[in-house]
PDB file of C-alpha atoms in Angstrom:
ATOM      1  CA  GLY A   1      -9.104   4.066 -19.968  1.00 82.00           C
ATOM      2  CA  GLU A   2      -6.496   3.144 -17.425  1.00 86.00           C
ATOM      3  CA  ASN A   3      -7.750   2.749 -13.679  1.00 93.00           C
ATOM      4  CA  VAL A   4      -5.301   1.891 -11.088  1.00 97.00           C
ATOM      5  CA  GLU A   5      -6.284   0.290  -7.879  1.00 97.00           C
ATOM      6  CA  GLN A   6      -4.287   0.839  -4.761  1.00 98.00           C
ATOM      7  CA  HIS A   7      -4.175  -0.958  -1.386  1.00 97.00           C
ATOM      8  CA  PRO A   8      -4.062  -0.640   1.652  1.00 97.00           C
ATOM      9  CA  SER A   9      -5.977   3.047   1.887  1.00 97.00           C
ATOM     10  CA  THR A  10      -3.992   2.746   5.535  1.00 98.00           C
ATOM     11  CA  LEU A  11      -1.460   1.465   6.586  1.00 98.00           C
ATOM     12  CA  SER A  12       0.179   1.453  10.477  1.00 98.00           C
ATOM     13  CA  VAL A  13       4.247  -0.553  10.879  1.00 98.00           C
ATOM     14  CA  GLN A  14       6.501  -0.588  13.770  1.00 98.00           C
ATOM     15  CA  GLU A  15       9.444   1.600  13.513  1.00 98.00           C
ATOM     16  CA  GLY A  16      12.339  -0.706  11.606  1.00 97.00           C
ATOM     17  CA  ASP A  17       9.459  -2.982  10.393  1.00 98.00           C
ATOM     18  CA  SER A  18       8.907  -3.425   6.485  1.00 98.00           C
ATOM     19  CA  ALA A  19       5.786  -1.818   4.397  1.00 98.00           C
ATOM     20  CA  VAL A  20       4.319  -3.085   1.223  1.00 98.00           C
ATOM     21  CA  ILE A  21       1.668  -1.093  -0.822  1.00 98.00           C
ATOM     22  CA  LYS A  22       0.268  -3.246  -3.488  1.00 98.00           C
ATOM     23  CA  CYS A  23      -1.150  -1.801  -6.777  1.00 98.00           C
ATOM     24  CA  THR A  24      -3.311  -3.295  -9.816  1.00 98.00           C
ATOM     25  CA  TYR A  25      -3.847  -1.334 -13.357  1.00 97.00           C
ATOM     26  CA  SER A  26      -5.905  -2.231 -16.401  1.00 95.00           C
ATOM     27  CA  ASP A  27      -4.950  -0.921 -19.437  1.00 92.00           C
ATOM     28  CA  SER A  28      -2.059  -3.342 -21.340  1.00 91.00           C
ATOM     29  CA  ALA A  29      -0.427  -0.611 -22.827  1.00 90.00           C
ATOM     30  CA  SER A  30       0.588   1.126 -19.984  1.00 92.00           C
ATOM     31  CA  ASN A  31       4.768   0.980 -19.256  1.00 91.00           C
ATOM     32  CA  TYR A  32       5.628   3.366 -17.101  1.00 91.00           C
ATOM     33  CA  PHE A  33       4.963   2.756 -13.379  1.00 94.00           C
ATOM     34  CA  PRO A  34       5.943   5.571 -11.098  1.00 94.00           C
ATOM     35  CA  TRP A  35       5.808   5.831  -6.916  1.00 97.00           C
ATOM     36  CA  TYR A  36       5.376   9.207  -5.347  1.00 96.00           C
ATOM     37  CA  LYS A  37       5.189  10.248  -1.989  1.00 97.00           C
ATOM     38  CA  GLN A  38       3.506  13.236  -0.667  1.00 97.00           C
ATOM     39  CA  GLU A  39       4.122  15.088   2.495  1.00 95.00           C
ATOM     40  CA  LEU A  40       1.862  17.085   3.913  1.00 90.00           C
ATOM     41  CA  GLY A  41       1.247  20.301   2.000  1.00 86.00           C
ATOM     42  CA  LYS A  42       3.525  19.799  -0.770  1.00 90.00           C
ATOM     43  CA  GLY A  43       3.409  18.164  -4.248  1.00 93.00           C
ATOM     44  CA  PRO A  44       4.208  14.626  -5.074  1.00 95.00           C
ATOM     45  CA  GLN A  45       7.751  13.405  -5.060  1.00 94.00           C
ATOM     46  CA  LEU A  46       9.175  10.454  -6.983  1.00 93.00           C
ATOM     47  CA  ILE A  47      10.910   8.580  -5.331  1.00 96.00           C
ATOM     48  CA  ILE A  48      11.267   5.295  -7.741  1.00 95.00           C
ATOM     49  CA  ASP A  49      10.096   3.843 -11.095  1.00 93.00           C
ATOM     50  CA  ILE A  50      10.049   1.030 -13.089  1.00 93.00           C
ATOM     51  CA  ARG A  51       9.425   0.151 -16.799  1.00 90.00           C
ATOM     52  CA  SER A  52       7.861  -2.593 -17.945  1.00 85.00           C
ATOM     53  CA  ASN A  53      10.881  -4.005 -19.343  1.00 84.00           C
ATOM     54  CA  VAL A  54      12.143  -4.793 -15.682  1.00 82.00           C
ATOM     55  CA  GLY A  55      10.551  -7.054 -12.849  1.00 90.00           C
ATOM     56  CA  GLU A  56      12.651  -5.739 -10.254  1.00 95.00           C
ATOM     57  CA  LYS A  57      14.156  -2.873  -9.539  1.00 94.00           C
ATOM     58  CA  LYS A  58      16.014  -1.235  -5.708  1.00 96.00           C
ATOM     59  CA  ASP A  59      17.112   1.659  -4.292  1.00 94.00           C
ATOM     60  CA  GLN A  60      18.707   1.472  -0.873  1.00 96.00           C
ATOM     61  CA  ARG A  61      15.437   0.597   1.424  1.00 97.00           C
ATOM     62  CA  ILE A  62      13.052   0.951  -1.389  1.00 98.00           C
ATOM     63  CA  ALA A  63      11.963  -1.724  -3.941  1.00 97.00           C
ATOM     64  CA  VAL A  64       9.881  -2.166  -6.389  1.00 98.00           C
ATOM     65  CA  THR A  65       8.281  -5.128  -8.127  1.00 97.00           C
ATOM     66  CA  LEU A  66       6.047  -5.973 -11.378  1.00 96.00           C
ATOM     67  CA  ASN A  67       4.138  -8.615 -12.504  1.00 95.00           C
ATOM     68  CA  LYS A  68       3.127  -7.509 -16.232  1.00 93.00           C
ATOM     69  CA  THR A  69       1.262 -10.629 -16.745  1.00 93.00           C
ATOM     70  CA  ALA A  70      -0.885  -9.769 -13.538  1.00 95.00           C
ATOM     71  CA  LYS A  71      -0.841  -6.277 -13.545  1.00 95.00           C
ATOM     72  CA  HIS A  72       0.355  -5.944 -10.359  1.00 96.00           C
ATOM     73  CA  PHE A  73       3.140  -3.833  -9.143  1.00 97.00           C
ATOM     74  CA  SER A  74       4.369  -3.654  -5.515  1.00 98.00           C
ATOM     75  CA  LEU A  75       6.409  -0.863  -3.467  1.00 98.00           C
ATOM     76  CA  HIS A  76       8.704  -2.166  -0.590  1.00 98.00           C
ATOM     77  CA  ILE A  77      10.036  -0.282   2.371  1.00 98.00           C
ATOM     78  CA  THR A  78      12.230  -1.983   4.490  1.00 98.00           C
ATOM     79  CA  GLU A  79      13.448  -0.848   7.858  1.00 98.00           C
ATOM     80  CA  THR A  80      10.717   2.432   8.079  1.00 98.00           C
ATOM     81  CA  GLN A  81      11.950   5.399   9.828  1.00 97.00           C
ATOM     82  CA  PRO A  82       9.737   7.935  11.261  1.00 97.00           C
ATOM     83  CA  GLU A  83      10.475  10.096   8.163  1.00 96.00           C
ATOM     84  CA  ASP A  84       8.692   7.257   6.030  1.00 98.00           C
ATOM     85  CA  SER A  85       5.492   8.488   7.312  1.00 97.00           C
ATOM     86  CA  ALA A  86       3.462  10.194   4.516  1.00 98.00           C
ATOM     87  CA  VAL A  87       1.118   9.522   1.400  1.00 98.00           C
ATOM     88  CA  TYR A  88       2.021   7.216  -1.122  1.00 98.00           C
ATOM     89  CA  PHE A  89       0.758   7.243  -4.560  1.00 98.00           C
ATOM     90  CA  CYS A  90       1.413   4.656  -7.186  1.00 97.00           C
ATOM     91  CA  ALA A  91       0.695   5.395 -11.006  1.00 95.00           C
ATOM     92  CA  ALA A  92       0.493   4.116 -14.171  1.00 94.00           C
ATOM     93  CA  SER A  93       1.031   5.425 -17.751  1.00 90.00           C
ATOM     94  CA  GLU A  94       2.317   4.988 -21.267  1.00 84.00           C
ATOM     95  CA  TRP A  95       5.758   6.225 -21.426  1.00 66.00           C
ATOM     96  CA  ASP A  96       5.110   9.660 -22.582  1.00 65.00           C
ATOM     97  CA  ASP A  97       1.392  10.080 -22.076  1.00 73.00           C
ATOM     98  CA  LYS A  98      -0.781  11.467 -18.917  1.00 86.00           C
ATOM     99  CA  ILE A  99      -0.148   9.489 -15.504  1.00 90.00           C
ATOM    100  CA  ILE A 100      -2.776   7.574 -14.115  1.00 93.00           C
ATOM    101  CA  PHE A 101      -2.933   7.534 -10.116  1.00 95.00           C
ATOM    102  CA  GLY A 102      -4.200   5.573  -7.681  1.00 97.00           C
ATOM    103  CA  LYS A 103      -6.081   6.421  -4.343  1.00 96.00           C
ATOM    104  CA  GLY A 104      -3.065   6.745  -2.142  1.00 97.00           C
ATOM    105  CA  THR A 105      -1.891   4.773   0.611  1.00 98.00           C
ATOM    106  CA  ARG A 106      -1.484   6.822   4.172  1.00 98.00           C
ATOM    107  CA  LEU A 107       1.639   5.332   5.889  1.00 98.00           C
ATOM    108  CA  HIS A 108       1.791   6.080   9.633  1.00 98.00           C
ATOM    109  CA  ILE A 109       5.354   4.580  10.996  1.00 97.00           C
ATOM    110  CA  LEU A 110       4.661   3.786  15.202  1.00 96.00           C
ATOM    111  CA  PRO A 111       7.443   4.482  17.348  1.00 92.00           C
TER     112      PRO A 111
ATOM    113  CA  GLU B   1      13.365  20.239  -4.742  1.00 62.00           C
ATOM    114  CA  THR B   2      12.312  19.587  -8.322  1.00 65.00           C
ATOM    115  CA  GLY B   3      12.934  23.101  -9.532  1.00 87.00           C
ATOM    116  CA  VAL B   4       9.121  22.971 -10.584  1.00 94.00           C
ATOM    117  CA  THR B   5       7.800  26.717  -8.984  1.00 95.00           C
ATOM    118  CA  GLN B   6       3.964  27.303  -8.559  1.00 97.00           C
ATOM    119  CA  SER B   7       2.109  30.539  -8.055  1.00 97.00           C
ATOM    120  CA  PRO B   8       0.222  31.330  -5.880  1.00 97.00           C
ATOM    121  CA  THR B   9       0.424  28.850  -3.169  1.00 96.00           C
ATOM    122  CA  HIS B  10      -3.286  29.578  -1.654  1.00 96.00           C
ATOM    123  CA  LEU B  11      -5.860  31.412  -3.523  1.00 96.00           C
ATOM    124  CA  ILE B  12      -9.552  31.870  -2.385  1.00 98.00           C
ATOM    125  CA  LYS B  13     -12.533  32.631  -5.105  1.00 98.00           C
ATOM    126  CA  THR B  14     -15.991  33.233  -5.506  1.00 98.00           C
ATOM    127  CA  ARG B  15     -18.254  30.766  -6.768  1.00 98.00           C
ATOM    128  CA  GLY B  16     -18.643  31.955 -10.885  1.00 98.00           C
ATOM    129  CA  GLN B  17     -15.163  33.755 -10.657  1.00 98.00           C
ATOM    130  CA  GLN B  18     -11.858  32.928 -12.856  1.00 98.00           C
ATOM    131  CA  VAL B  19      -9.201  32.482 -11.936  1.00 98.00           C
ATOM    132  CA  THR B  20      -4.965  31.681 -13.327  1.00 98.00           C
ATOM    133  CA  LEU B  21      -2.730  29.655 -11.944  1.00 98.00           C
ATOM    134  CA  ARG B  22       0.982  29.688 -12.892  1.00 98.00           C
ATOM    135  CA  CYS B  23       4.036  27.189 -13.501  1.00 97.00           C
ATOM    136  CA  SER B  24       7.904  27.884 -14.110  1.00 95.00           C
ATOM    137  CA  SER B  25       9.059  24.564 -15.648  1.00 91.00           C
ATOM    138  CA  GLN B  26      12.576  22.933 -14.326  1.00 88.00           C
ATOM    139  CA  SER B  27      15.177  23.772 -16.529  1.00 86.00           C
ATOM    140  CA  GLY B  28      15.564  22.381 -19.744  1.00 85.00           C
ATOM    141  CA  HIS B  29      11.730  20.692 -19.482  1.00 88.00           C
ATOM    142  CA  ASN B  30       9.542  21.145 -22.841  1.00 89.00           C
ATOM    143  CA  THR B  31       6.550  19.173 -21.542  1.00 91.00           C
ATOM    144  CA  VAL B  32       4.027  20.379 -18.656  1.00 94.00           C
ATOM    145  CA  SER B  33       1.184  18.521 -17.259  1.00 94.00           C
ATOM    146  CA  TRP B  34      -1.478  19.656 -15.063  1.00 97.00           C
ATOM    147  CA  TYR B  35      -3.891  17.607 -12.275  1.00 97.00           C
ATOM    148  CA  GLN B  36      -6.095  18.502  -9.845  1.00 98.00           C
ATOM    149  CA  GLN B  37      -5.931  17.145  -6.584  1.00 97.00           C
ATOM    150  CA  ALA B  38      -9.037  16.690  -4.733  1.00 95.00           C
ATOM    151  CA  LEU B  39      -8.732  16.322  -0.812  1.00 92.00           C
ATOM    152  CA  GLY B  40      -7.835  12.542   0.107  1.00 90.00           C
ATOM    153  CA  GLN B  41      -7.710  11.626  -3.462  1.00 93.00           C
ATOM    154  CA  GLY B  42      -4.884  11.075  -5.879  1.00 95.00           C
ATOM    155  CA  PRO B  43      -4.290  13.337  -8.964  1.00 96.00           C
ATOM    156  CA  GLN B  44      -6.140  13.248 -11.658  1.00 96.00           C
ATOM    157  CA  PHE B  45      -5.089  14.406 -15.293  1.00 95.00           C
ATOM    158  CA  ILE B  46      -6.393  17.506 -16.560  1.00 97.00           C
ATOM    159  CA  PHE B  47      -4.522  18.288 -19.910  1.00 95.00           C
ATOM    160  CA  GLN B  48      -0.448  18.796 -21.231  1.00 93.00           C
ATOM    161  CA  TYR B  49       1.421  21.058 -22.910  1.00 93.00           C
ATOM    162  CA  TYR B  50       4.309  19.981 -25.192  1.00 90.00           C
ATOM    163  CA  ARG B  51       6.520  22.715 -27.414  1.00 88.00           C
ATOM    164  CA  GLU B  52       3.137  25.125 -26.606  1.00 91.00           C
ATOM    165  CA  GLU B  53       0.566  22.548 -28.326  1.00 92.00           C
ATOM    166  CA  GLU B  54      -1.684  20.813 -26.071  1.00 92.00           C
ATOM    167  CA  ASN B  55      -0.869  17.265 -26.243  1.00 88.00           C
ATOM    168  CA  GLY B  56      -3.383  15.654 -24.202  1.00 89.00           C
ATOM    169  CA  ARG B  57      -6.547  16.238 -22.049  1.00 92.00           C
ATOM    170  CA  GLY B  58      -8.552  14.504 -19.317  1.00 92.00           C
ATOM    171  CA  ASN B  59     -12.011  14.508 -18.607  1.00 93.00           C
ATOM    172  CA  PHE B  60     -12.337  18.052 -17.568  1.00 97.00           C
ATOM    173  CA  PRO B  61     -14.699  20.620 -19.175  1.00 97.00           C
ATOM    174  CA  PRO B  62     -13.891  23.123 -21.437  1.00 97.00           C
ATOM    175  CA  ARG B  63     -14.140  26.178 -18.470  1.00 98.00           C
ATOM    176  CA  PHE B  64     -10.699  24.413 -17.949  1.00 98.00           C
ATOM    177  CA  SER B  65      -8.070  26.194 -20.602  1.00 97.00           C
ATOM    178  CA  GLY B  66      -4.088  26.276 -20.705  1.00 96.00           C
ATOM    179  CA  LEU B  67      -1.370  28.116 -22.315  1.00 96.00           C
ATOM    180  CA  GLN B  68       2.441  27.121 -22.555  1.00 95.00           C
ATOM    181  CA  PHE B  69       4.729  30.087 -23.249  1.00 94.00           C
ATOM    182  CA  PRO B  70       7.750  30.145 -25.767  1.00 92.00           C
ATOM    183  CA  ASN B  71       9.906  29.669 -22.330  1.00 89.00           C
ATOM    184  CA  TYR B  72       7.966  26.596 -21.417  1.00 90.00           C
ATOM    185  CA  SER B  73       6.223  28.158 -18.445  1.00 93.00           C
ATOM    186  CA  SER B  74       2.256  27.194 -18.332  1.00 96.00           C
ATOM    187  CA  GLU B  75      -1.198  29.030 -17.185  1.00 97.00           C
ATOM    188  CA  LEU B  76      -4.133  27.153 -16.005  1.00 98.00           C
ATOM    189  CA  ASN B  77      -7.010  28.874 -16.486  1.00 98.00           C
ATOM    190  CA  VAL B  78     -10.540  28.011 -15.112  1.00 98.00           C
ATOM    191  CA  ASN B  79     -14.005  30.087 -15.613  1.00 98.00           C
ATOM    192  CA  ALA B  80     -17.025  29.707 -13.766  1.00 98.00           C
ATOM    193  CA  LEU B  81     -15.952  28.635 -10.848  1.00 98.00           C
ATOM    194  CA  GLU B  82     -17.652  26.146  -9.365  1.00 98.00           C
ATOM    195  CA  LEU B  83     -17.403  25.031  -5.061  1.00 98.00           C
ATOM    196  CA  ASP B  84     -16.199  21.637  -6.739  1.00 97.00           C
ATOM    197  CA  ASP B  85     -13.341  23.221  -8.103  1.00 98.00           C
ATOM    198  CA  SER B  86     -11.867  23.632  -4.575  1.00 98.00           C
ATOM    199  CA  ALA B  87      -8.664  21.468  -4.740  1.00 97.00           C
ATOM    200  CA  LEU B  88      -4.697  21.431  -4.849  1.00 97.00           C
ATOM    201  CA  TYR B  89      -3.606  22.177  -8.363  1.00 98.00           C
ATOM    202  CA  LEU B  90      -0.242  20.215  -9.480  1.00 97.00           C
ATOM    203  CA  CYS B  91       1.777  21.221 -12.380  1.00 96.00           C
ATOM    204  CA  ALA B  92       4.319  18.546 -13.622  1.00 94.00           C
ATOM    205  CA  SER B  93       7.575  19.119 -15.740  1.00 92.00           C
ATOM    206  CA  SER B  94       9.355  17.064 -17.753  1.00 87.00           C
ATOM    207  CA  LEU B  95      11.674  16.870 -20.609  1.00 83.00           C
ATOM    208  CA  GLY B  96       9.306  14.866 -23.610  1.00 71.00           C
ATOM    209  CA  ALA B  97       8.857  11.272 -22.836  1.00 65.00           C
ATOM    210  CA  SER B  98      10.625  11.192 -19.158  1.00 72.00           C
ATOM    211  CA  GLU B  99      10.244  11.688 -15.385  1.00 83.00           C
ATOM    212  CA  ALA B 100       7.705  14.055 -14.326  1.00 87.00           C
ATOM    213  CA  PHE B 101       8.581  16.367 -11.302  1.00 91.00           C
ATOM    214  CA  PHE B 102       5.675  18.189  -9.595  1.00 94.00           C
ATOM    215  CA  GLY B 103       5.840  21.681  -7.784  1.00 95.00           C
ATOM    216  CA  GLN B 104       4.339  22.232  -4.521  1.00 95.00           C
ATOM    217  CA  GLY B 105       0.742  23.121  -5.686  1.00 97.00           C
ATOM    218  CA  THR B 106      -1.630  25.914  -6.085  1.00 97.00           C
ATOM    219  CA  ARG B 107      -4.193  25.232  -3.055  1.00 97.00           C
ATOM    220  CA  LEU B 108      -8.012  26.585  -4.608  1.00 98.00           C
ATOM    221  CA  THR B 109     -10.401  27.234  -1.974  1.00 98.00           C
ATOM    222  CA  VAL B 110     -14.379  28.443  -4.120  1.00 98.00           C
ATOM    223  CA  VAL B 111     -16.604  30.025  -1.633  1.00 97.00           C
TER     224      VAL B 111
END
């Protein structure tokens, strides 16, 4: 079955700097890669996603890249702000199948 | 807000008891998935319901069961509760093969 590895587990960046979270997946059949942000006491919130026919996608300060050959995908957050502090999860799935999550990255934005 | 609501928000049960958790899916969504999130971990897929039929199951024992109703709301039932069942239980709804949106979760504590 699918396995998603996520690094780092904890990341601290100065406010205004960029943050990068990296993930790898094992199942070449996976074709949908969502990213979720989870704040304390809340459920995961979809922030951006990418499908396997696209190599890069950007939405304001957030961008995702996908390398299907290497089975790598990454989340980039630019100009970080205090409200970006949260736990971020990468995930992989076949389009209408179960979502397999990474273990999460706790992002701290330092003042 | 995603429009996915779960009840109750918190619950304490004794080992060996049974519990029912409820989820109302976002309007227009016909697919509901349930996930278990242990503290400090990513969500793990339990099962998915599509148009009232189970449509995929993760690595959970049969004492985890579910239902989906004609209005697409759903229940998760867990029998013979064990201490390790303590977790945040998340419901996600989608319209067939589309983005999944999560509720805020039910925090279950088994003592």
